[in-house]
Amino acid sequence: MELTENKLKQRVQRNILTVSVLILVGKFIAYYLTNSVGVLTDAMESIVNVVAGAISLFSLCLSEKPKDQNHPFGHGKIELISASIEGILISIAGGMIIYEGIKRLLVPTDIQKIDVGIYIIAASGLLNYLMGWYSIAVGKKYDSIALVAGGKHLQSDTYSTIGLVAGLVLLYFTGIAWIDSAMALIFGSVIIITGISILRKTTDNLLDKADINLLADLADTLNRNRKPEWIDIHNVKVLKSGNSLYMDCDLTIPWYYNIEQGHKIGARLQEAMKAKYSDHAVLNIHLDPCNIFETPKCNKCMCTDCPYRKEKFVAVEEINVTTFIRNEVEFSE
């Protein structure tokens, strides 16, 4: 039986969560053996990985629920809430790690079996990187913010693990105790920055901030499929909920077209969107006749057979982000 996109995303997240639990156990064993606050840093972040992974799995299950009377845009934005919680947890973990680093710097303790800790932490770092790559690849393919955010977090954990292993190797050969605390302070700060970065992105999406890259991709799609009757497209608004796109736009067409002709033109625009975004795009089109604007449209219109042309055609106006968000002024004759 073929898996749906949501079921596939859930399976990916379930696999990641299972491996994260195993890594968490391994890191705490390494901390127990070494008594290194640097290793504790990595172990505490793994707690965040497990908790965030569980929240992400829950959000993916909930986002699969279909639209209903109370949620006309579906439940996709739960993924943003999941990513926000993950960002908060990451930031808190970073603060706790810095606290432990300062505490250990003031009150040093003996560190043991560093070589065993190095092996365990290095192996967990490799697993984290592979899981992060897997999560990001699936997340980008199926437009899942939760999977992409989780994958980036796992990979950032890997980068800090590389630094931690280097620090442990240095500690192993030099025996300088403050190196352990310094690693905790450095990587705790990196973790906080990662958490804040995730929070900023999810907050922008929750507030429906315009996604310039998405608008540019939309413009490119429409330019490649443009019909002569699409004189221009403006007042574009895009709402993203999970992997669904809800788009409103104004499409300017020749003023003398009847309702049936206008409907066919709008259908062509919807077909172009569906070819690019499959069934994830929901498009609402408002048709504007070309003769209601303060600035004449004739010199930008490609309809060569227009019997009412008042100006010679000069050049078509390219569809881009600027024309998308333009709010044109109409006038009454």
Coordinates of C-alpha atoms in Angstrom, one line a residue:
M1 CA 0.0 0.0 0.0
E2 CA 1.4 3.4 -1.0
L3 CA 2.0 5.8 1.8
T4 CA 0.4 9.3 1.8
E5 CA 2.7 12.3 2.2
N6 CA 1.6 12.8 5.8
K7 CA 2.0 9.1 6.7
L8 CA 5.5 9.1 5.2
K9 CA 6.4 12.2 7.2
Q10 CA 5.1 10.6 10.4
R11 CA 7.2 7.4 9.7
V12 CA 10.3 9.6 9.2
Q13 CA 9.7 11.4 12.4
R14 CA 9.0 8.1 14.3
N15 CA 12.4 6.7 13.0
I16 CA 14.2 9.9 14.1
L17 CA 12.6 9.8 17.5
T18 CA 13.6 6.2 18.1
V19 CA 17.2 6.8 17.2
S20 CA 17.2 10.0 19.3
V21 CA 16.2 8.0 22.4
L22 CA 19.1 5.6 21.8
I23 CA 21.5 8.5 21.3
L24 CA 20.3 10.1 24.5
V25 CA 20.9 6.8 26.5
G26 CA 24.4 6.6 25.0
K27 CA 25.3 10.2 25.9
F28 CA 24.2 9.9 29.5
I29 CA 26.3 6.7 29.8
A30 CA 29.2 8.7 28.5
Y31 CA 28.6 11.4 31.0
Y32 CA 28.3 8.9 33.9
L33 CA 31.7 7.4 32.8
T34 CA 33.5 10.7 32.2
N35 CA 31.9 13.2 34.6
S36 CA 32.6 15.8 31.9
V37 CA 30.3 18.8 31.8
G38 CA 31.1 19.0 28.1
V39 CA 29.6 15.6 27.6
L40 CA 26.7 16.7 29.8
T41 CA 26.2 19.5 27.4
D42 CA 25.6 17.1 24.5
A43 CA 23.4 14.8 26.7
M44 CA 21.2 17.7 27.7
E45 CA 20.7 18.8 24.1
S46 CA 19.7 15.2 23.3
I47 CA 16.9 15.5 25.9
V48 CA 15.7 18.5 23.8
N49 CA 16.0 16.3 20.7
V50 CA 13.7 13.6 22.1
V51 CA 11.1 16.0 23.5
A52 CA 11.1 18.1 20.3
G53 CA 10.9 14.9 18.2
A54 CA 7.8 13.8 20.2
I55 CA 6.1 17.1 19.8
S56 CA 7.0 17.2 16.1
L57 CA 5.5 13.7 15.7
F58 CA 2.3 14.8 17.4
S59 CA 2.1 17.9 15.2
L60 CA 2.5 15.8 12.0
C61 CA -0.3 13.5 13.2
L62 CA -2.6 16.4 14.0
S63 CA -1.8 18.3 10.8
E64 CA -3.1 15.3 8.8
K65 CA -6.6 16.0 10.0
P66 CA -8.8 17.3 7.2
K67 CA -10.4 20.8 7.1
D68 CA -13.5 21.1 9.2
Q69 CA -16.0 23.8 10.1
N70 CA -13.8 25.3 12.8
H71 CA -10.6 25.0 10.8
P72 CA -11.3 26.0 7.2
F73 CA -7.6 26.1 6.4
G74 CA -6.9 22.7 7.9
H75 CA -4.6 22.0 10.8
G76 CA -1.2 22.5 9.1
K77 CA -0.1 25.4 11.2
I78 CA 0.4 23.1 14.2
E79 CA 3.7 22.3 12.6
L80 CA 4.8 25.9 13.2
I81 CA 3.7 25.7 16.8
S82 CA 5.8 22.5 17.1
A83 CA 8.8 24.2 15.6
S84 CA 8.3 27.2 18.0
I85 CA 8.3 24.9 21.0
E86 CA 11.4 23.2 19.8
G87 CA 13.1 26.6 19.5
I88 CA 12.1 27.5 23.0
L89 CA 13.4 24.2 24.4
I90 CA 16.7 24.5 22.5
S91 CA 17.2 28.0 24.0
I92 CA 16.4 26.8 27.5
A93 CA 18.8 23.9 27.1
G94 CA 21.5 26.3 26.0
G95 CA 21.0 28.4 29.1
M96 CA 21.2 25.4 31.4
I97 CA 24.4 24.3 29.7
I98 CA 26.0 27.7 30.2
Y99 CA 25.0 27.6 33.8
E100 CA 26.6 24.2 34.3
G101 CA 29.7 25.4 32.5
I102 CA 30.2 28.4 34.8
K103 CA 29.4 26.3 37.9
R104 CA 32.0 23.7 36.9
L105 CA 34.5 26.5 36.1
L106 CA 34.2 27.8 39.6
V107 CA 34.1 24.3 41.3
P108 CA 36.3 21.9 39.2
T109 CA 35.8 18.2 39.4
D110 CA 37.8 15.2 38.3
I111 CA 37.2 13.9 34.7
Q112 CA 37.7 10.2 33.9
K113 CA 37.7 7.8 30.9
I114 CA 37.7 10.6 28.4
D115 CA 38.6 8.2 25.6
V116 CA 35.4 6.2 26.0
G117 CA 33.4 9.5 26.0
I118 CA 35.1 10.5 22.8
Y119 CA 34.0 7.3 21.0
I120 CA 30.4 7.5 22.2
I121 CA 30.0 11.2 21.4
A122 CA 31.6 10.8 18.0
A123 CA 29.3 8.0 17.0
S124 CA 26.2 9.9 18.2
G125 CA 27.3 12.9 16.3
L126 CA 27.5 10.9 13.0
L127 CA 24.0 9.4 13.7
N128 CA 22.6 12.9 14.3
Y129 CA 24.0 14.2 11.1
L130 CA 22.6 11.4 9.1
M131 CA 19.2 11.8 10.7
G132 CA 19.3 15.5 10.1
W133 CA 20.1 15.1 6.5
Y134 CA 17.3 12.5 6.1
S135 CA 14.8 14.8 7.9
I136 CA 15.7 17.9 5.9
A137 CA 15.5 16.0 2.6
V138 CA 12.0 14.6 3.3
G139 CA 10.9 17.9 4.8
K140 CA 11.9 19.9 1.7
K141 CA 10.4 17.4 -0.7
Y142 CA 7.0 17.5 1.1
D143 CA 7.2 21.1 2.4
S144 CA 7.2 20.2 6.1
I145 CA 8.5 23.1 8.3
A146 CA 8.5 20.7 11.3
L147 CA 10.8 18.2 9.6
V148 CA 13.2 20.8 8.2
A149 CA 13.4 22.6 11.5
G150 CA 14.1 19.3 13.3
G151 CA 16.7 18.3 10.7
K152 CA 18.6 21.6 11.0
H153 CA 18.6 21.2 14.7
L154 CA 20.0 17.7 14.5
Q155 CA 22.7 18.9 12.1
S156 CA 23.6 21.9 14.3
D157 CA 23.9 19.4 17.1
T158 CA 26.4 17.5 15.0
Y159 CA 28.5 20.6 14.3
S160 CA 28.7 21.3 18.1
T161 CA 29.5 17.6 18.6
I162 CA 32.5 17.9 16.3
G163 CA 33.8 20.8 18.4
L164 CA 33.1 18.9 21.6
V165 CA 35.1 15.8 20.4
A166 CA 38.0 18.1 19.4
G167 CA 37.8 19.7 22.9
L168 CA 37.7 16.3 24.6
V169 CA 40.7 15.1 22.6
L170 CA 42.6 18.3 23.7
L171 CA 41.5 17.7 27.3
Y172 CA 42.6 14.1 27.0
F173 CA 46.2 15.0 25.9
T174 CA 46.6 18.2 28.1
G175 CA 44.7 17.5 31.2
I176 CA 43.7 21.2 31.5
A177 CA 40.4 21.2 33.5
W178 CA 39.0 24.5 32.4
I179 CA 38.8 23.3 28.7
D180 CA 35.8 21.2 29.7
S181 CA 34.0 24.3 31.1
A182 CA 35.0 26.4 28.1
M183 CA 33.4 23.9 25.8
A184 CA 30.2 24.1 27.7
L185 CA 30.1 27.9 27.5
I186 CA 30.8 27.9 23.7
F187 CA 28.4 25.2 22.7
G188 CA 25.7 26.5 25.1
S189 CA 25.9 29.8 23.3
V190 CA 25.7 28.1 19.8
I191 CA 22.7 26.2 20.9
I192 CA 20.9 29.4 22.1
I193 CA 21.6 31.0 18.8
T194 CA 20.1 28.0 17.0
G195 CA 17.0 28.1 19.1
I196 CA 16.5 31.8 18.5
S197 CA 16.9 31.3 14.7
I198 CA 14.2 28.7 14.7
L199 CA 11.9 30.9 16.8
R200 CA 12.3 33.8 14.4
K201 CA 11.4 31.8 11.3
T202 CA 8.4 30.2 12.9
T203 CA 7.2 33.5 14.3
D204 CA 7.4 35.0 10.8
N205 CA 5.3 32.2 9.4
L206 CA 2.7 32.3 12.3
L207 CA 2.3 36.1 11.5
D208 CA 2.0 35.3 7.8
K209 CA 5.0 37.3 6.8
A210 CA 5.3 37.5 3.1
D211 CA 7.7 34.7 1.8
I212 CA 9.6 36.5 -0.9
N213 CA 11.2 33.3 -2.2
L214 CA 7.8 31.6 -2.5
L215 CA 6.4 34.7 -4.3
A216 CA 9.4 34.7 -6.7
D217 CA 8.8 31.0 -7.4
L218 CA 5.1 31.7 -8.1
A219 CA 6.0 34.6 -10.4
D220 CA 8.5 32.4 -12.3
T221 CA 5.8 29.7 -12.7
L222 CA 3.2 32.2 -14.1
N223 CA 5.7 33.8 -16.5
R224 CA 6.6 30.5 -18.0
N225 CA 2.9 29.6 -18.5
R226 CA 1.6 33.1 -19.3
K227 CA -1.3 33.6 -21.7
P228 CA -1.8 36.7 -23.9
E229 CA -5.1 37.4 -22.0
W230 CA -3.2 37.7 -18.6
I231 CA -2.6 41.4 -18.9
D232 CA -1.3 41.5 -15.4
I233 CA -1.6 39.8 -12.0
H234 CA -1.6 41.9 -8.8
N235 CA -2.8 42.1 -5.2
V236 CA -1.4 38.6 -4.6
K237 CA -1.8 37.2 -1.1
V238 CA -0.5 33.8 -0.1
L239 CA -1.3 32.0 3.2
K240 CA 0.7 28.9 4.0
S241 CA -0.8 26.2 6.2
G242 CA 1.4 23.2 6.5
N243 CA 2.2 22.2 2.9
S244 CA -1.0 23.9 1.5
L245 CA -0.9 27.2 -0.2
Y246 CA -4.0 29.5 -0.2
M247 CA -3.6 32.2 -2.8
D248 CA -5.8 35.2 -3.7
C249 CA -5.0 37.4 -6.6
D250 CA -6.5 39.9 -9.1
L251 CA -6.1 39.0 -12.7
T252 CA -6.6 41.7 -15.3
I253 CA -8.2 40.6 -18.6
P254 CA -9.7 42.4 -21.7
W255 CA -12.7 44.4 -20.5
Y256 CA -15.0 43.1 -23.3
Y257 CA -14.7 39.4 -22.5
N258 CA -17.9 37.8 -21.3
I259 CA -18.3 35.7 -18.1
E260 CA -17.6 32.4 -19.9
Q261 CA -14.4 33.7 -21.5
G262 CA -13.3 35.1 -18.1
H263 CA -14.0 31.7 -16.4
K264 CA -11.8 29.9 -19.0
I265 CA -8.9 32.3 -18.5
G266 CA -9.1 31.9 -14.7
A267 CA -9.2 28.1 -15.2
R268 CA -5.9 28.3 -17.2
L269 CA -4.3 30.1 -14.4
Q270 CA -5.5 27.5 -11.9
E271 CA -4.2 24.7 -14.2
A272 CA -0.7 26.4 -14.2
M273 CA -0.7 26.5 -10.4
K274 CA -1.9 22.9 -10.1
A275 CA 0.9 21.7 -12.5
K276 CA 3.5 23.3 -10.3
Y277 CA 2.1 22.7 -6.8
S278 CA -0.2 19.7 -7.4
D279 CA -3.3 19.7 -5.1
H280 CA -1.5 21.8 -2.4
A281 CA -2.5 25.1 -4.0
V282 CA -6.0 26.6 -3.5
L283 CA -6.4 29.6 -5.8
N284 CA -9.1 32.3 -5.6
I285 CA -9.2 34.7 -8.5
H286 CA -10.8 38.1 -8.8
L287 CA -11.1 39.2 -12.5
D288 CA -10.5 42.9 -13.3
P289 CA -11.4 44.4 -16.7
C290 CA -8.5 46.3 -18.2
N291 CA -10.4 49.6 -18.6
I292 CA -10.9 50.4 -14.9
F293 CA -7.4 51.5 -14.0
E294 CA -5.9 55.0 -13.7
T295 CA -3.0 53.9 -15.9
P296 CA -4.0 52.5 -19.3
K297 CA -3.1 48.9 -20.0
C298 CA -3.1 48.8 -23.8
N299 CA 0.7 49.3 -24.3
K300 CA 1.2 46.2 -22.1
C301 CA -1.5 44.0 -23.6
M302 CA -0.5 41.1 -25.9
C303 CA -4.0 40.6 -27.3
T304 CA -3.2 41.6 -30.9
D305 CA -6.8 41.1 -32.1
C306 CA -8.3 43.6 -29.6
P307 CA -10.8 45.8 -31.5
Y308 CA -10.7 48.5 -28.8
R309 CA -7.0 49.1 -28.5
K310 CA -6.2 52.8 -27.7
E311 CA -2.4 52.5 -27.5
K312 CA 0.2 50.6 -29.5
F313 CA 1.6 47.5 -27.7
V314 CA 5.1 48.2 -26.4
A315 CA 6.1 45.4 -24.1
V316 CA 4.5 43.0 -21.7
E317 CA 4.9 43.7 -18.0
E318 CA 6.8 40.9 -16.4
I319 CA 5.1 39.2 -13.5
N320 CA 7.4 39.6 -10.5
V321 CA 7.3 40.1 -6.7
T322 CA 6.8 43.9 -7.1
T323 CA 3.8 43.5 -9.4
F324 CA 2.4 40.8 -7.2
I325 CA 2.1 43.0 -4.1
R326 CA 1.1 46.2 -6.1
N327 CA -2.3 47.5 -5.1
E328 CA -3.6 49.2 -8.2
V329 CA -6.0 52.1 -8.1
E330 CA -9.3 51.7 -10.0
F331 CA -11.4 54.5 -11.4
S332 CA -15.1 54.9 -12.4
E333 CA -16.0 56.2 -15.8

